[in-house]
C-alpha cells in the first residue's frame, strides 16, 4: 500500500501560511481524485483544496482552525488497495465501545503522530508550529516567554501574527516610557470591533511590506478625454454585443502591460542581494469585497491579450472575487498590481507595494477640468477629462528616473488611446 503525503499548497508568492477551516473528509474515509479534501483560508482567498490522488485518508496531521506553513505535510492518503483498506476499517470496528472510524493500525499510526507532536511541546502544554518556533528562535524568545503569550488559535495556540504582535509590543515597551494604563471605556462611548481573520492577515502583510521596501511615490496628471468619450459612445453596444460591462480597468491594464514591456525592470522582485526580473507579465487588480476587505486576483500574461479579452478576464475575476469563487491559482504569481482608488471618488492615492513585487499603480477619479490645449491657431482653454496616476515603487531597485519614466509611459499610452477603434 503506497502512501501519498498531502502538503499545504502554495497560494501565492507572498503567502507563507494558511488556516485550515474545515476537513471535508475524516480518517478512514475514501476520497476521489480532485474531490474536496479540506477548506483553507489566507489573507487573499478562501479555497477548497482537492485531493491530488484517490485513496483512503489515513492521517490528519493538523486540526481545524490551525495555521499551517506552506509546504507542511497536512495529511496522508493511502493510494493503493483503498477499497480493501476501507473494508478492513469497517470490519475491525469495536463491538462494545460504540462506533470507531479507525482500525487498530490507524489508531497506532495516530499515536505515532501524537508522539511526534509531543516533541514540539515546551515545558508547558502548548503546541508551536515550526514557523512560530523559528521566529521565536530568531528573536531570542525563550520557551518560558513563549508560553506566556496569549494565542488566538484553536485551544489558545500561538499563531505567527500573535507572535509578531507580541514582538512589536515588546519593542515599543522598551523604547517608550512606562505610563500607567487608563481604562476609558467607562467614560467614552466606544465600540470594540474584533478584526476578522482576513483583516488580521492583510494588516500583517501591509506592515511587513512597509518594513521591507523603502517606498517612493510619483504622481502624474493625464488627459483621458479620448478614453471617456469612446467608452461613453460604445459601452451600451459593447454590453449588448459581448454580454460584458465595459469599464476603465481593462484600458488601464492594457497601458500598464505595454509600459512594462518597455521597462522590464519594473516587473521584478528582490531576493537577498539579487534582482529577479520576471518574464511573465502577471498584473493583479485590487478588488473590494462586500466585507470591506480587499483581494487581488491576477491576470496572467496580460500583455498577450487584446482589449476585448482583457474586458472578459477583468469581469470574470472581479465577479468570482465578490462571490468568493476564486481558485487558489487566481491570486498567485502576480508581478505588478493595479488599484483603482477612483472607484471610491478619490483623486489620488499612495498605495503600499504588494510584496514581493517592486511597484504598484493607483488610478484616481476622472474629473472634468479646464485645460490649455495647443492648436494650429494658438492655445485655447477647453473642458477636458483628467485624472491622476500614482506609482509607488521599491527604491532598493527602482530609482526616480526609472519610476518616473515608466509612469510617464503609461500616461502616454492612455493619452494616445485610439478613439476610432471598433468594439
mmCIF file of C-alpha atoms in Angstrom:
data_model
loop_
_atom_site.group_PDB
_atom_site.id
_atom_site.type_symbol
_atom_site.label_atom_id
_atom_site.label_comp_id
_atom_site.label_asym_id
_atom_site.label_seq_id
_atom_site.Cartn_x
_atom_site.Cartn_y
_atom_site.Cartn_z
ATOM 1 C CA UNK A 1 0.000 0.000 0.000
ATOM 2 C CA UNK A 2 1.604 3.244 -1.153
ATOM 3 C CA UNK A 3 1.130 6.413 0.865
ATOM 4 C CA UNK A 4 0.880 9.945 -0.520
ATOM 5 C CA UNK A 5 1.792 12.985 1.590
ATOM 6 C CA UNK A 6 -0.587 15.922 1.084
ATOM 7 C CA UNK A 7 1.086 19.281 1.727
ATOM 8 C CA UNK A 8 -0.290 22.750 2.344
ATOM 9 C CA UNK A 9 -0.313 24.246 -1.191
ATOM 10 C CA UNK A 10 1.417 27.477 -2.127
ATOM 11 C CA UNK A 11 -1.304 30.098 -2.593
ATOM 12 C CA UNK A 12 0.895 32.927 -3.877
ATOM 13 C CA UNK A 13 4.411 34.331 -3.631
ATOM 14 C CA UNK A 14 3.620 36.441 -0.563
ATOM 15 C CA UNK A 15 1.652 33.730 1.258
ATOM 16 C CA UNK A 16 3.661 31.695 3.779
ATOM 17 C CA UNK A 17 0.833 30.060 5.740
ATOM 18 C CA UNK A 18 -2.864 29.236 5.652
ATOM 19 C CA UNK A 19 -5.582 28.394 8.163
ATOM 20 C CA UNK A 20 -7.405 25.078 7.956
ATOM 21 C CA UNK A 21 -11.106 25.945 8.114
ATOM 22 C CA UNK A 22 -12.699 22.532 7.662
ATOM 23 C CA UNK A 23 -11.776 18.943 6.840
ATOM 24 C CA UNK A 24 -14.265 17.592 4.289
ATOM 25 C CA UNK A 25 -13.102 14.006 4.893
ATOM 26 C CA UNK A 26 -12.309 12.098 8.074
ATOM 27 C CA UNK A 27 -9.713 9.410 8.770
ATOM 28 C CA UNK A 28 -10.771 6.107 7.233
ATOM 29 C CA UNK A 29 -12.956 7.637 4.536
ATOM 30 C CA UNK A 30 -12.439 7.166 0.819
ATOM 31 C CA UNK A 31 -11.631 10.240 -1.240
ATOM 32 C CA UNK A 32 -11.783 10.506 -5.014
ATOM 33 C CA UNK A 33 -9.311 12.202 -7.322
ATOM 34 C CA UNK A 34 -9.831 16.005 -7.181
ATOM 35 C CA UNK A 35 -12.606 15.576 -4.607
ATOM 36 C CA UNK A 36 -12.514 18.292 -1.933
ATOM 37 C CA UNK A 37 -10.293 17.225 0.957
ATOM 38 C CA UNK A 38 -10.344 20.392 3.062
ATOM 39 C CA UNK A 39 -11.077 24.114 3.052
ATOM 40 C CA UNK A 40 -8.355 26.658 3.834
ATOM 41 C CA UNK A 41 -8.124 30.414 4.160
ATOM 42 C CA UNK A 42 -5.413 33.021 3.601
ATOM 43 C CA UNK A 43 -5.401 36.821 3.519
ATOM 44 C CA UNK A 44 -6.094 36.590 -0.221
ATOM 45 C CA UNK A 45 -8.678 33.861 -0.734
ATOM 46 C CA UNK A 46 -10.711 31.078 0.861
ATOM 47 C CA UNK A 47 -10.280 27.872 -1.124
ATOM 48 C CA UNK A 48 -11.401 24.276 -1.363
ATOM 49 C CA UNK A 49 -8.334 22.042 -1.754
ATOM 50 C CA UNK A 50 -8.882 18.931 -3.903
ATOM 51 C CA UNK A 51 -7.089 15.644 -3.332
ATOM 52 C CA UNK A 52 -4.365 15.017 -5.939
ATOM 53 C CA UNK A 53 -4.938 11.260 -5.637
ATOM 54 C CA UNK A 54 -7.663 8.710 -4.994
ATOM 55 C CA UNK A 55 -7.427 6.604 -1.867
ATOM 56 C CA UNK A 56 -8.157 6.266 1.845
ATOM 57 C CA UNK A 57 -7.433 9.144 4.231
ATOM 58 C CA UNK A 58 -5.053 7.613 6.780
ATOM 59 C CA UNK A 59 -3.877 10.611 8.753
ATOM 60 C CA UNK A 60 -4.924 14.184 9.512
ATOM 61 C CA UNK A 61 -1.920 15.981 10.955
ATOM 62 C CA UNK A 62 -3.461 19.347 11.831
ATOM 63 C CA UNK A 63 -6.791 20.199 13.422
ATOM 64 C CA UNK A 64 -9.293 22.734 12.140
ATOM 65 C CA UNK A 65 -8.549 26.405 12.961
ATOM 66 C CA UNK A 66 -4.814 25.642 12.881
ATOM 67 C CA UNK A 67 -2.423 27.908 10.982
ATOM 68 C CA UNK A 68 -0.058 25.781 8.884
ATOM 69 C CA UNK A 69 3.059 26.888 6.949
ATOM 70 C CA UNK A 70 3.065 26.406 3.172
ATOM 71 C CA UNK A 71 4.725 23.115 2.201
ATOM 72 C CA UNK A 72 3.983 21.410 5.540
ATOM 73 C CA UNK A 73 2.545 17.882 5.322
ATOM 74 C CA UNK A 74 -1.079 18.088 6.481
ATOM 75 C CA UNK A 75 -2.449 14.630 5.671
ATOM 76 C CA UNK A 76 -1.547 11.187 4.344
ATOM 77 C CA UNK A 77 -3.631 9.223 1.831
ATOM 78 C CA UNK A 78 -3.238 5.526 1.009
ATOM 79 C CA UNK A 79 -3.192 5.316 -2.774
ATOM 80 C CA UNK A 80 -3.278 1.540 -3.325
ATOM 81 C CA UNK A 81 -5.769 -1.019 -2.130
ATOM 82 C CA UNK A 82 -8.009 1.708 -0.814
ATOM 83 C CA UNK A 83 -11.169 -0.401 -1.058
ATOM 84 C CA UNK A 84 -9.639 -3.249 0.945
ATOM 85 C CA UNK A 85 -8.369 -0.755 3.473
ATOM 86 C CA UNK A 86 -11.852 0.759 3.824
ATOM 87 C CA UNK A 87 -13.432 -2.667 4.316
ATOM 88 C CA UNK A 88 -10.759 -3.564 6.860
ATOM 89 C CA UNK A 89 -11.523 -0.418 8.809
ATOM 90 C CA UNK A 90 -15.196 -1.346 8.925
ATOM 91 C CA UNK A 91 -14.575 -4.991 9.848
ATOM 92 C CA UNK A 92 -12.426 -4.042 12.835
ATOM 93 C CA UNK A 93 -14.903 -1.680 14.432
ATOM 94 C CA UNK A 94 -15.022 -2.204 18.232
ATOM 95 C CA UNK A 95 -18.050 -4.216 19.223
ATOM 96 C CA UNK A 96 -18.503 -2.925 22.746
ATOM 97 C CA UNK A 97 -17.280 0.672 22.567
ATOM 98 C CA UNK A 98 -19.591 2.271 20.014
ATOM 99 C CA UNK A 99 -18.664 3.473 16.559
ATOM 100 C CA UNK A 100 -14.946 3.911 15.853
ATOM 101 C CA UNK A 101 -13.925 5.060 12.341
ATOM 102 C CA UNK A 102 -10.285 3.955 12.674
ATOM 103 C CA UNK A 103 -8.961 0.408 12.802
ATOM 104 C CA UNK A 104 -6.218 -0.748 15.106
ATOM 105 C CA UNK A 105 -3.481 0.090 12.610
ATOM 106 C CA UNK A 106 -4.794 3.592 12.011
ATOM 107 C CA UNK A 107 -5.012 4.252 15.762
ATOM 108 C CA UNK A 108 -1.396 3.178 16.190
ATOM 109 C CA UNK A 109 -0.385 5.490 13.375
ATOM 110 C CA UNK A 110 -2.197 8.375 15.043
ATOM 111 C CA UNK A 111 -0.456 7.567 18.316
ATOM 112 C CA UNK A 112 2.821 7.980 16.461
ATOM 113 C CA UNK A 113 1.656 11.380 15.242
ATOM 114 C CA UNK A 114 0.822 12.404 18.811
ATOM 115 C CA UNK A 115 4.232 11.179 19.947
ATOM 116 C CA UNK A 116 5.952 13.317 17.324
ATOM 117 C CA UNK A 117 3.854 16.349 18.261
ATOM 118 C CA UNK A 118 4.897 15.887 21.867
ATOM 119 C CA UNK A 119 8.481 16.517 20.749
ATOM 120 C CA UNK A 120 7.379 20.031 19.772
ATOM 121 C CA UNK A 121 5.949 20.854 23.180
ATOM 122 C CA UNK A 122 7.681 23.227 25.556
ATOM 123 C CA UNK A 123 7.860 22.697 29.270
ATOM 124 C CA UNK A 124 4.227 23.819 29.335
ATOM 125 C CA UNK A 125 1.388 22.233 27.397
ATOM 126 C CA UNK A 126 1.270 24.451 24.316
ATOM 127 C CA UNK A 127 1.956 23.334 20.752
ATOM 128 C CA UNK A 128 4.000 25.595 18.480
ATOM 129 C CA UNK A 129 4.237 25.329 14.706
ATOM 130 C CA UNK A 130 7.690 25.139 13.081
ATOM 131 C CA UNK A 131 7.243 28.685 11.769
ATOM 132 C CA UNK A 132 6.450 30.084 15.232
ATOM 133 C CA UNK A 133 9.432 28.270 16.746
ATOM 134 C CA UNK A 134 11.697 29.593 14.000
ATOM 135 C CA UNK A 135 10.622 33.208 14.591
ATOM 136 C CA UNK A 136 10.950 32.783 18.368
ATOM 137 C CA UNK A 137 14.493 31.491 17.964
ATOM 138 C CA UNK A 138 15.446 34.374 15.662
ATOM 139 C CA UNK A 139 14.051 36.920 18.174
ATOM 140 C CA UNK A 140 15.716 35.227 21.193
ATOM 141 C CA UNK A 141 12.376 34.457 22.827
ATOM 142 C CA UNK A 142 12.709 31.739 25.473
ATOM 143 C CA UNK A 143 10.254 28.845 25.937
ATOM 144 C CA UNK A 144 9.080 30.391 29.201
ATOM 145 C CA UNK A 145 8.404 33.728 27.498
ATOM 146 C CA UNK A 146 6.686 31.980 24.583
ATOM 147 C CA UNK A 147 4.412 30.105 26.992
ATOM 148 C CA UNK A 148 3.190 33.426 28.401
ATOM 149 C CA UNK A 149 1.916 34.710 25.033
ATOM 150 C CA UNK A 150 -1.856 34.540 24.666
ATOM 151 C CA UNK A 151 -2.731 32.716 21.444
ATOM 152 C CA UNK A 152 -5.737 33.401 19.207
ATOM 153 C CA UNK A 153 -5.752 29.984 17.522
ATOM 154 C CA UNK A 154 -7.577 26.788 18.425
ATOM 155 C CA UNK A 155 -7.115 25.865 22.086
ATOM 156 C CA UNK A 156 -5.084 29.011 22.619
ATOM 157 C CA UNK A 157 -2.346 28.153 20.132
ATOM 158 C CA UNK A 158 0.046 30.952 19.287
ATOM 159 C CA UNK A 159 -0.076 31.932 15.605
ATOM 160 C CA UNK A 160 2.518 33.805 13.601
ATOM 161 C CA UNK A 161 0.517 37.048 13.843
ATOM 162 C CA UNK A 162 0.201 36.591 17.656
ATOM 163 C CA UNK A 163 3.962 36.281 17.929
ATOM 164 C CA UNK A 164 4.703 39.234 15.619
ATOM 165 C CA UNK A 165 2.264 41.409 17.582
ATOM 166 C CA UNK A 166 3.960 40.388 20.826
ATOM 167 C CA UNK A 167 7.403 41.208 19.395
ATOM 168 C CA UNK A 168 6.212 44.611 18.147
ATOM 169 C CA UNK A 169 4.638 45.463 21.521
ATOM 170 C CA UNK A 170 7.740 44.280 23.342
ATOM 171 C CA UNK A 171 9.948 46.559 21.229
ATOM 172 C CA UNK A 172 7.620 49.510 21.804
ATOM 173 C CA UNK A 173 7.657 48.866 25.546
ATOM 174 C CA UNK A 174 11.458 49.108 25.551
ATOM 175 C CA UNK A 175 11.507 52.401 23.644
ATOM 176 C CA UNK A 176 8.588 54.149 25.345
ATOM 177 C CA UNK A 177 8.081 55.390 28.924
ATOM 178 C CA UNK A 178 6.003 53.078 31.094
ATOM 179 C CA UNK A 179 2.864 55.187 31.571
ATOM 180 C CA UNK A 180 0.069 53.815 33.698
ATOM 181 C CA UNK A 181 -2.729 52.390 31.589
ATOM 182 C CA UNK A 182 -6.042 54.213 31.887
ATOM 183 C CA UNK A 183 -9.335 52.468 31.154
ATOM 184 C CA UNK A 184 -11.528 54.969 29.328
ATOM 185 C CA UNK A 185 -14.271 52.527 28.424
ATOM 186 C CA UNK A 186 -16.362 53.697 31.355
ATOM 187 C CA UNK A 187 -16.286 57.351 30.280
ATOM 188 C CA UNK A 188 -16.252 57.100 26.475
ATOM 189 C CA UNK A 189 -18.808 55.736 24.049
ATOM 190 C CA UNK A 190 -16.565 53.171 22.321
ATOM 191 C CA UNK A 191 -17.420 50.266 20.053
ATOM 192 C CA UNK A 192 -14.813 47.492 20.007
ATOM 193 C CA UNK A 193 -14.665 45.578 16.710
ATOM 194 C CA UNK A 194 -12.514 42.470 16.572
ATOM 195 C CA UNK A 195 -10.590 42.088 13.320
ATOM 196 C CA UNK A 196 -11.708 39.142 11.230
ATOM 197 C CA UNK A 197 -9.110 36.631 10.050
ATOM 198 C CA UNK A 198 -8.623 38.248 6.626
ATOM 199 C CA UNK A 199 -8.213 41.737 8.081
ATOM 200 C CA UNK A 200 -5.565 40.494 10.542
ATOM 201 C CA UNK A 201 -3.592 38.873 7.729
ATOM 202 C CA UNK A 202 -3.914 41.949 5.498
ATOM 203 C CA UNK A 203 -2.671 44.133 8.354
ATOM 204 C CA UNK A 204 0.324 41.866 8.876
ATOM 205 C CA UNK A 205 1.074 41.841 5.126
ATOM 206 C CA UNK A 206 0.925 45.643 4.883
ATOM 207 C CA UNK A 207 3.197 46.191 7.889
ATOM 208 C CA UNK A 208 5.768 43.756 6.519
ATOM 209 C CA UNK A 209 5.679 45.485 3.133
ATOM 210 C CA UNK A 210 6.450 48.905 4.615
ATOM 211 C CA UNK A 211 9.209 47.397 6.757
ATOM 212 C CA UNK A 212 10.697 45.575 3.751
ATOM 213 C CA UNK A 213 10.614 48.148 0.940
ATOM 214 C CA UNK A 214 11.602 51.819 1.070
ATOM 215 C CA UNK A 215 8.546 53.275 -0.663
ATOM 216 C CA UNK A 216 8.701 56.179 -3.119
ATOM 217 C CA UNK A 217 5.592 57.535 -4.845
ATOM 218 C CA UNK A 218 5.493 59.545 -8.094
ATOM 219 C CA UNK A 219 2.417 61.332 -9.453
ATOM 220 C CA UNK A 220 1.248 62.236 -12.932
ATOM 221 C CA UNK A 221 -1.879 64.034 -14.183
ATOM 222 C CA UNK A 222 -3.064 62.966 -17.638
ATOM 223 C CA UNK A 223 -5.811 63.736 -20.151
ATOM 224 C CA UNK A 224 -8.170 60.793 -20.720
ATOM 225 C CA UNK A 225 -10.840 62.598 -22.732
ATOM 226 C CA UNK A 226 -10.487 60.221 -25.694
ATOM 227 C CA UNK A 227 -10.978 57.213 -23.431
ATOM 228 C CA UNK A 228 -14.025 58.664 -21.673
ATOM 229 C CA UNK A 229 -15.721 59.693 -24.909
ATOM 230 C CA UNK A 230 -15.006 56.327 -26.572
ATOM 231 C CA UNK A 231 -16.369 54.386 -23.600
ATOM 232 C CA UNK A 232 -19.489 56.550 -23.351
ATOM 233 C CA UNK A 233 -20.131 56.019 -27.036
ATOM 234 C CA UNK A 234 -19.685 52.241 -27.017
ATOM 235 C CA UNK A 235 -20.487 50.859 -23.541
ATOM 236 C CA UNK A 236 -24.151 50.029 -24.225
ATOM 237 C CA UNK A 237 -23.452 48.477 -27.620
ATOM 238 C CA UNK A 238 -20.483 46.581 -26.174
ATOM 239 C CA UNK A 239 -22.566 45.040 -23.392
ATOM 240 C CA UNK A 240 -25.281 44.089 -25.868
ATOM 241 C CA UNK A 241 -22.777 42.509 -28.278
ATOM 242 C CA UNK A 242 -20.451 40.760 -25.829
ATOM 243 C CA UNK A 243 -22.547 40.480 -22.659
ATOM 244 C CA UNK A 244 -19.743 42.282 -20.793
ATOM 245 C CA UNK A 245 -19.634 45.584 -18.929
ATOM 246 C CA UNK A 246 -17.078 47.962 -20.413
ATOM 247 C CA UNK A 247 -15.149 49.564 -17.541
ATOM 248 C CA UNK A 248 -11.993 51.652 -17.439
ATOM 249 C CA UNK A 249 -9.910 48.959 -15.685
ATOM 250 C CA UNK A 250 -9.115 46.859 -18.804
ATOM 251 C CA UNK A 251 -7.983 50.009 -20.628
ATOM 252 C CA UNK A 252 -5.648 50.873 -17.744
ATOM 253 C CA UNK A 253 -4.341 47.296 -17.653
ATOM 254 C CA UNK A 254 -3.595 47.346 -21.377
ATOM 255 C CA UNK A 255 -1.492 50.504 -20.988
ATOM 256 C CA UNK A 256 0.344 49.110 -17.952
ATOM 257 C CA UNK A 257 1.203 45.876 -19.768
ATOM 258 C CA UNK A 258 2.606 47.810 -22.738
ATOM 259 C CA UNK A 259 4.702 50.027 -20.444
ATOM 260 C CA UNK A 260 6.121 47.002 -18.577
ATOM 261 C CA UNK A 261 7.273 45.578 -21.916
ATOM 262 C CA UNK A 262 9.133 48.866 -22.436
ATOM 263 C CA UNK A 263 10.574 48.917 -18.887
ATOM 264 C CA UNK A 264 11.025 45.253 -17.831
ATOM 265 C CA UNK A 265 12.896 46.053 -14.602
ATOM 266 C CA UNK A 266 9.595 47.279 -13.145
ATOM 267 C CA UNK A 267 8.416 43.664 -13.344
ATOM 268 C CA UNK A 268 10.836 42.373 -10.727
ATOM 269 C CA UNK A 269 11.393 41.491 -7.084
ATOM 270 C CA UNK A 270 14.282 41.381 -4.601
ATOM 271 C CA UNK A 271 15.670 38.138 -3.225
ATOM 272 C CA UNK A 272 18.596 38.735 -0.919
ATOM 273 C CA UNK A 273 21.132 40.688 -2.985
ATOM 274 C CA UNK A 274 19.651 39.573 -6.300
ATOM 275 C CA UNK A 275 17.065 41.210 -8.551
ATOM 276 C CA UNK A 276 14.656 38.733 -10.123
ATOM 277 C CA UNK A 277 13.243 40.121 -13.374
ATOM 278 C CA UNK A 278 10.025 38.267 -14.199
ATOM 279 C CA UNK A 279 9.495 37.322 -17.831
ATOM 280 C CA UNK A 280 5.746 36.821 -17.432
ATOM 281 C CA UNK A 281 3.683 39.983 -17.000
ATOM 282 C CA UNK A 282 1.051 38.990 -14.443
ATOM 283 C CA UNK A 283 -0.959 42.010 -13.322
ATOM 284 C CA UNK A 284 -3.063 41.877 -10.168
ATOM 285 C CA UNK A 285 -6.092 44.117 -9.764
ATOM 286 C CA UNK A 286 -7.145 45.057 -6.247
ATOM 287 C CA UNK A 287 -10.839 44.231 -5.831
ATOM 288 C CA UNK A 288 -13.078 45.354 -2.962
ATOM 289 C CA UNK A 289 -15.166 42.621 -1.333
ATOM 290 C CA UNK A 290 -18.627 43.087 0.234
ATOM 291 C CA UNK A 291 -16.970 42.618 3.649
ATOM 292 C CA UNK A 292 -14.810 45.705 3.059
ATOM 293 C CA UNK A 293 -11.623 43.674 2.684
ATOM 294 C CA UNK A 294 -9.530 43.620 -0.490
ATOM 295 C CA UNK A 295 -8.406 40.723 -2.658
ATOM 296 C CA UNK A 296 -6.039 40.781 -5.632
ATOM 297 C CA UNK A 297 -6.904 38.375 -8.476
ATOM 298 C CA UNK A 298 -4.194 38.154 -11.140
ATOM 299 C CA UNK A 299 -4.414 38.321 -14.935
ATOM 300 C CA UNK A 300 -1.605 36.072 -16.154
ATOM 301 C CA UNK A 301 0.385 37.173 -19.227
ATOM 302 C CA UNK A 302 -1.680 40.347 -19.516
ATOM 303 C CA UNK A 303 0.457 41.650 -22.363
ATOM 304 C CA UNK A 304 -0.775 38.826 -24.611
ATOM 305 C CA UNK A 305 -4.456 39.859 -24.502
ATOM 306 C CA UNK A 306 -6.227 42.404 -26.659
ATOM 307 C CA UNK A 307 -8.656 44.880 -25.095
ATOM 308 C CA UNK A 308 -11.766 42.706 -25.584
ATOM 309 C CA UNK A 309 -10.026 39.749 -23.944
ATOM 310 C CA UNK A 310 -8.921 41.921 -21.027
ATOM 311 C CA UNK A 311 -12.516 43.119 -20.545
ATOM 312 C CA UNK A 312 -13.639 39.497 -20.287
ATOM 313 C CA UNK A 313 -10.846 38.497 -17.866
ATOM 314 C CA UNK A 314 -11.393 41.521 -15.621
ATOM 315 C CA UNK A 315 -15.148 40.920 -15.345
ATOM 316 C CA UNK A 316 -14.712 37.196 -14.742
ATOM 317 C CA UNK A 317 -12.172 37.619 -11.946
ATOM 318 C CA UNK A 318 -13.998 40.535 -10.321
ATOM 319 C CA UNK A 319 -17.304 38.643 -10.268
ATOM 320 C CA UNK A 320 -15.688 35.487 -8.890
ATOM 321 C CA UNK A 321 -13.926 37.535 -6.204
ATOM 322 C CA UNK A 322 -17.164 39.115 -4.992
ATOM 323 C CA UNK A 323 -18.879 35.701 -4.958
ATOM 324 C CA UNK A 324 -15.936 34.061 -3.134
ATOM 325 C CA UNK A 325 -15.400 31.695 -6.066
ATOM 326 C CA UNK A 326 -11.763 32.444 -6.844
ATOM 327 C CA UNK A 327 -9.442 29.472 -7.166
ATOM 328 C CA UNK A 328 -6.004 29.470 -5.464
ATOM 329 C CA UNK A 329 -4.226 29.955 -8.776
ATOM 330 C CA UNK A 330 -6.315 33.091 -9.451
ATOM 331 C CA UNK A 331 -4.312 35.037 -6.848
ATOM 332 C CA UNK A 332 -0.869 33.512 -7.420
ATOM 333 C CA UNK A 333 2.301 34.727 -9.130
ATOM 334 C CA UNK A 334 1.411 38.395 -9.556
ATOM 335 C CA UNK A 335 4.298 40.596 -10.732
ATOM 336 C CA UNK A 336 2.631 44.050 -10.649
ATOM 337 C CA UNK A 337 -0.567 45.418 -9.104
ATOM 338 C CA UNK A 338 -3.160 47.998 -10.152
ATOM 339 C CA UNK A 339 -5.538 49.559 -7.635
ATOM 340 C CA UNK A 340 -8.307 51.955 -8.690
ATOM 341 C CA UNK A 341 -8.975 54.432 -5.876
ATOM 342 C CA UNK A 342 -11.038 56.494 -8.302
ATOM 343 C CA UNK A 343 -13.807 53.952 -7.789
ATOM 344 C CA UNK A 344 -14.290 55.486 -4.338
ATOM 345 C CA UNK A 345 -14.185 59.058 -5.649
ATOM 346 C CA UNK A 346 -10.584 59.646 -4.538
ATOM 347 C CA UNK A 347 -8.370 61.983 -6.553
ATOM 348 C CA UNK A 348 -5.164 60.018 -5.954
ATOM 349 C CA UNK A 349 -3.580 57.535 -3.563
ATOM 350 C CA UNK A 350 -0.214 56.356 -2.237
ATOM 351 C CA UNK A 351 -0.627 52.566 -2.346
ATOM 352 C CA UNK A 352 1.516 50.074 -0.424
ATOM 353 C CA UNK A 353 3.512 47.638 -2.561
ATOM 354 C CA UNK A 354 2.131 44.106 -2.755
ATOM 355 C CA UNK A 355 5.198 42.075 -1.712
ATOM 356 C CA UNK A 356 7.344 40.698 -3.192
ATOM 357 C CA UNK A 357 6.553 42.904 -6.188
ATOM 358 C CA UNK A 358 8.502 46.093 -6.868
ATOM 359 C CA UNK A 359 5.724 48.533 -7.806
ATOM 360 C CA UNK A 360 2.001 49.259 -7.657
ATOM 361 C CA UNK A 361 -0.086 51.760 -9.668
ATOM 362 C CA UNK A 362 -3.044 53.705 -8.315
ATOM 363 C CA UNK A 363 -5.571 55.305 -10.699
ATOM 364 C CA UNK A 364 -7.596 58.230 -9.375
ATOM 365 C CA UNK A 365 -11.029 59.610 -10.140
ATOM 366 C CA UNK A 366 -11.696 61.116 -13.571
ATOM 367 C CA UNK A 367 -12.868 64.713 -13.325
ATOM 368 C CA UNK A 368 -13.748 67.468 -15.791
ATOM 369 C CA UNK A 369 -11.281 70.367 -15.673
ATOM 370 C CA UNK A 370 -10.403 73.428 -17.758
ATOM 371 C CA UNK A 371 -7.157 72.733 -19.595
ATOM 372 C CA UNK A 372 -4.915 74.578 -22.047
ATOM 373 C CA UNK A 373 -4.741 72.929 -25.469
ATOM 374 C CA UNK A 374 -2.249 73.755 -28.184
ATOM 375 C CA UNK A 375 -3.807 74.102 -31.653
ATOM 376 C CA UNK A 376 -2.586 75.296 -35.020
ATOM 377 C CA UNK A 377 -4.389 78.560 -34.281
ATOM 378 C CA UNK A 378 -2.828 79.047 -30.865
ATOM 379 C CA UNK A 379 -3.592 77.982 -27.298
ATOM 380 C CA UNK A 380 -7.192 77.551 -26.204
ATOM 381 C CA UNK A 381 -8.900 76.633 -22.929
ATOM 382 C CA UNK A 382 -11.224 73.633 -23.106
ATOM 383 C CA UNK A 383 -13.059 71.319 -20.706
ATOM 384 C CA UNK A 384 -11.216 68.007 -20.563
ATOM 385 C CA UNK A 385 -11.434 64.746 -18.614
ATOM 386 C CA UNK A 386 -8.324 64.427 -16.452
ATOM 387 C CA UNK A 387 -7.053 62.044 -13.785
ATOM 388 C CA UNK A 388 -4.034 61.372 -11.572
ATOM 389 C CA UNK A 389 -1.825 58.297 -11.674
ATOM 390 C CA UNK A 390 0.249 57.372 -8.601
ATOM 391 C CA UNK A 391 3.110 54.884 -8.757
ATOM 392 C CA UNK A 392 4.631 53.530 -5.533
ATOM 393 C CA UNK A 393 7.883 51.641 -6.092
ATOM 394 C CA UNK A 394 10.660 49.887 -4.201
ATOM 395 C CA UNK A 395 13.566 52.325 -4.072
ATOM 396 C CA UNK A 396 16.041 49.496 -3.487
ATOM 397 C CA UNK A 397 15.893 48.617 -7.195
ATOM 398 C CA UNK A 398 13.811 51.342 -8.868
ATOM 399 C CA UNK A 399 15.242 54.865 -8.900
ATOM 400 C CA UNK A 400 13.327 58.040 -9.628
ATOM 401 C CA UNK A 401 14.311 58.115 -13.292
ATOM 402 C CA UNK A 402 13.042 54.598 -13.982
ATOM 403 C CA UNK A 403 9.907 55.005 -11.860
ATOM 404 C CA UNK A 404 9.081 58.386 -13.362
ATOM 405 C CA UNK A 405 9.782 57.257 -16.932
ATOM 406 C CA UNK A 406 7.610 54.171 -16.514
ATOM 407 C CA UNK A 407 4.752 56.252 -15.106
ATOM 408 C CA UNK A 408 5.075 58.753 -17.949
ATOM 409 C CA UNK A 409 4.959 55.901 -20.485
ATOM 410 C CA UNK A 410 1.680 54.626 -19.008
ATOM 411 C CA UNK A 411 0.301 58.153 -19.312
ATOM 412 C CA UNK A 412 1.482 58.394 -22.921
ATOM 413 C CA UNK A 413 -0.289 55.172 -23.876
ATOM 414 C CA UNK A 414 -3.521 56.312 -22.210
ATOM 415 C CA UNK A 415 -3.449 59.773 -23.764
ATOM 416 C CA UNK A 416 -2.780 58.231 -27.195
ATOM 417 C CA UNK A 417 -5.799 55.906 -26.916
ATOM 418 C CA UNK A 418 -7.327 55.339 -30.374
ATOM 419 C CA UNK A 419 -10.896 56.609 -30.149
ATOM 420 C CA UNK A 420 -11.604 55.244 -33.644
ATOM 421 C CA UNK A 421 -11.123 51.599 -32.704
ATOM 422 C CA UNK A 422 -14.103 49.309 -33.110
ATOM 423 C CA UNK A 423 -15.692 47.085 -30.492
#
